[in-house]
GROMACS .gro file of C-alpha atoms in nm:
model
  155
    1MET     CA    1  21.214  -0.779  -2.661
    2ALA     CA    2  21.572  -0.924  -2.461
    3ALA     CA    3  21.515  -0.896  -2.095
    4GLU     CA    4  21.788  -0.561  -2.039
    5GLY     CA    5  21.890  -0.514  -2.362
    6ILE     CA    6  22.085  -0.904  -2.354
    7GLU     CA    7  22.131  -1.084  -2.687
    8GLY     CA    8  22.352  -1.131  -2.984
    9GLN     CA    9  22.482  -1.302  -3.259
   10ALA     CA   10  22.697  -1.425  -3.495
   11THR     CA   11  22.759  -1.555  -3.863
   12ILE     CA   12  22.986  -1.842  -3.990
   13GLN     CA   13  23.054  -1.958  -4.272
   14ILE     CA   14  23.153  -2.342  -4.308
   15GLN     CA   15  23.262  -2.562  -4.553
   16ALA     CA   16  23.036  -2.864  -4.510
   17PRO     CA   17  22.674  -2.913  -4.567
   18PRO     CA   18  22.313  -2.764  -4.361
   19GLU     CA   19  22.322  -3.163  -4.234
   20LYS     CA   20  22.641  -3.256  -4.090
   21VAL     CA   21  22.692  -2.924  -3.888
   22TYR     CA   22  22.394  -3.011  -3.698
   23ALA     CA   23  22.374  -3.346  -3.637
   24MET     CA   24  22.735  -3.214  -3.488
   25LEU     CA   25  22.563  -2.910  -3.315
   26SER     CA   26  22.254  -3.092  -3.203
   27ASP     CA   27  22.432  -3.387  -3.035
   28VAL     CA   28  22.418  -3.195  -2.680
   29THR     CA   29  22.683  -3.460  -2.563
   30ARG     CA   30  22.969  -3.240  -2.745
   31MET     CA   31  22.836  -2.895  -2.616
   32GLY     CA   32  23.134  -2.833  -2.400
   33GLU     CA   33  23.383  -2.906  -2.748
   34TRP     CA   34  23.205  -2.661  -2.899
   35SER     CA   35  23.151  -2.330  -2.620
   36PRO     CA   36  23.383  -2.183  -2.421
   37GLU     CA   37  23.080  -2.127  -2.105
   38CYS     CA   38  22.914  -2.512  -2.129
   39VAL     CA   39  23.141  -2.738  -2.057
   40LYS     CA   40  22.978  -3.061  -2.153
   41ALA     CA   41  22.613  -3.168  -2.117
   42GLU     CA   42  22.412  -3.505  -2.129
   43CYS     CA   43  22.103  -3.584  -2.170
   44VAL     CA   44  21.869  -3.635  -1.902
   45GLY     CA   45  21.524  -3.722  -1.843
   46GLY     CA   46  21.542  -4.041  -2.145
   47ALA     CA   47  21.622  -3.761  -2.355
   48THR     CA   48  21.827  -3.966  -2.682
   49GLY     CA   49  21.853  -3.688  -2.933
   50PRO     CA   50  21.759  -3.380  -3.095
   51ALA     CA   51  21.400  -3.326  -3.044
   52VAL     CA   52  21.133  -3.058  -2.961
   53GLY     CA   53  21.010  -3.121  -2.551
   54ALA     CA   54  21.431  -3.325  -2.512
   55ARG     CA   55  21.610  -3.234  -2.217
   56PHE     CA   56  21.975  -3.220  -2.157
   57LYS     CA   57  22.136  -3.116  -1.805
   58GLY     CA   58  22.467  -2.870  -1.895
   59HIS     CA   59  22.689  -2.756  -1.680
   60ASN     CA   60  22.887  -2.456  -1.694
   61LYS     CA   61  23.161  -2.198  -1.576
   62LEU     CA   62  23.247  -1.833  -1.568
   63ASN     CA   63  23.491  -1.882  -1.446
   64TRP     CA   64  23.703  -2.097  -1.200
   65LEU     CA   65  23.493  -1.984  -0.878
   66ILE     CA   66  23.094  -1.926  -1.046
   67ARG     CA   67  23.040  -2.281  -1.207
   68TRP     CA   68  22.679  -2.362  -1.244
   69SER     CA   69  22.471  -2.606  -1.419
   70SER     CA   70  22.081  -2.592  -1.595
   71THR     CA   71  21.835  -2.826  -1.801
   72PRO     CA   72  21.751  -2.629  -2.089
   73THR     CA   73  21.446  -2.706  -2.400
   74VAL     CA   74  21.487  -2.772  -2.618
   75LYS     CA   75  21.224  -2.660  -2.800
   76VAL     CA   76  21.301  -2.659  -3.238
   77ALA     CA   77  21.438  -2.896  -3.370
   78ASP     CA   78  21.430  -2.889  -3.741
   79PRO     CA   79  21.740  -3.091  -3.908
   80GLY     CA   80  21.932  -2.913  -4.136
   81LYS     CA   81  21.773  -2.566  -4.103
   82GLU     CA   82  21.746  -2.475  -3.621
   83PHE     CA   83  21.831  -2.593  -3.350
   84THR     CA   84  21.723  -2.361  -3.043
   85PHE     CA   85  21.697  -2.477  -2.679
   86GLU     CA   86  21.610  -2.243  -2.362
   87THR     CA   87  21.824  -2.246  -2.017
   88GLY     CA   88  21.697  -2.142  -1.700
   89LYS     CA   89  21.403  -2.057  -1.477
   90PRO     CA   90  21.133  -1.771  -1.512
   91GLY     CA   91  21.214  -1.504  -1.262
   92LYS     CA   92  21.614  -1.609  -1.276
   93GLU     CA   93  21.848  -1.556  -1.595
   94GLN     CA   94  21.665  -1.746  -1.862
   95THR     CA   95  21.848  -1.742  -2.200
   96ARG     CA   96  21.668  -1.930  -2.556
   97TRP     CA   97  21.975  -2.030  -2.778
   98THR     CA   98  21.950  -2.006  -3.120
   99TYR     CA   99  22.070  -2.154  -3.437
  100ARG     CA  100  21.996  -2.158  -3.787
  101PHE     CA  101  22.186  -2.356  -4.100
  102ALA     CA  102  22.139  -2.207  -4.404
  103PRO     CA  103  22.259  -2.388  -4.730
  104LYS     CA  104  22.523  -2.121  -4.887
  105ASP     CA  105  22.831  -2.147  -5.119
  106GLY     CA  106  22.850  -2.483  -5.179
  107GLY     CA  107  22.834  -2.478  -4.800
  108THR     CA  108  22.719  -2.380  -4.454
  109GLU     CA  109  22.589  -2.012  -4.327
  110LEU     CA  110  22.622  -2.094  -3.956
  111THR     CA  111  22.432  -1.806  -3.736
  112GLU     CA  112  22.503  -1.915  -3.313
  113SER     CA  113  22.170  -1.605  -3.164
  114PHE     CA  114  22.122  -1.534  -2.775
  115GLU     CA  115  21.877  -1.361  -2.607
  116ALA     CA  116  21.752  -1.312  -2.288
  117LEU     CA  117  21.426  -1.422  -2.152
  118THR     CA  118  21.508  -1.272  -1.813
  119TYR     CA  119  21.766  -1.154  -1.600
  120GLY     CA  120  21.725  -1.212  -1.258
  121ALA     CA  121  21.831  -0.880  -0.939
  122PHE     CA  122  22.095  -1.111  -0.855
  123GLN     CA  123  22.265  -1.179  -1.205
  124LYS     CA  124  22.243  -0.780  -1.246
  125LEU     CA  125  22.430  -0.730  -0.886
  126THR     CA  126  22.702  -1.027  -0.998
  127ASN     CA  127  22.734  -0.987  -1.333
  128LYS     CA  128  22.589  -0.643  -1.477
  129PRO     CA  129  22.387  -0.693  -1.831
  130GLU     CA  130  22.672  -0.531  -2.045
  131THR     CA  131  22.944  -0.726  -1.944
  132ARG     CA  132  22.744  -1.073  -1.957
  133THR     CA  133  22.560  -0.952  -2.344
  134ALA     CA  134  22.957  -0.860  -2.436
  135LYS     CA  135  23.120  -1.188  -2.329
  136LEU     CA  136  22.835  -1.428  -2.494
  137THR     CA  137  22.935  -1.280  -2.784
  138GLY     CA  138  23.243  -1.310  -2.814
  139ASP     CA  139  23.178  -1.681  -2.702
  140ILE     CA  140  22.986  -1.793  -2.950
  141GLN     CA  141  23.254  -1.600  -3.225
  142GLN     CA  142  23.457  -1.808  -3.052
  143THR     CA  143  23.198  -2.085  -3.042
  144LEU     CA  144  23.102  -2.077  -3.453
  145GLU     CA  145  23.524  -2.068  -3.510
  146ARG     CA  146  23.559  -2.435  -3.297
  147ILE     CA  147  23.280  -2.662  -3.472
  148LYS     CA  148  23.376  -2.430  -3.760
  149GLN     CA  149  23.692  -2.599  -3.716
  150ALA     CA  150  23.585  -2.998  -3.633
  151ALA     CA  151  23.307  -2.895  -3.980
  152GLU     CA  152  23.587  -2.865  -4.134
  153GLY     CA  153  23.799  -3.164  -4.055
  154SER     CA  154  24.148  -2.976  -3.904
  155ALA     CA  155  24.012  -2.991  -3.555
   0.00000   0.00000   0.00000
């Protein structure tokens, strides 16, 4: 169960094969193209692509004032099926992000979900759980729309 009830998901239909959508999305260096919160990401620690245990550094912003970076770890890298990573540190804000790819109607049904594993006291004071849930739910819808545009060639 998600910490503080912070969880959500969205799904979109993309007219491109699951393998293509997975390849785009699991290239973490492109995360800044899709996400409204992550502005850029780069592989670290010798990682060269999506693999279980690979790490990358994500640079994020909530608004003009609040910026931070994190070093997520890839938990699932199953080409064309699932890409999952976890951000943050235990005891602070820690979130699991999952992307599932399913063939449907000649394309891909892509579902993005998030689940807070921990939500620290500082986060509760500065960003109420219900506010954070609403923000992230809106952001994933925007992320999926951007991925769809790029995958279908209209970006």
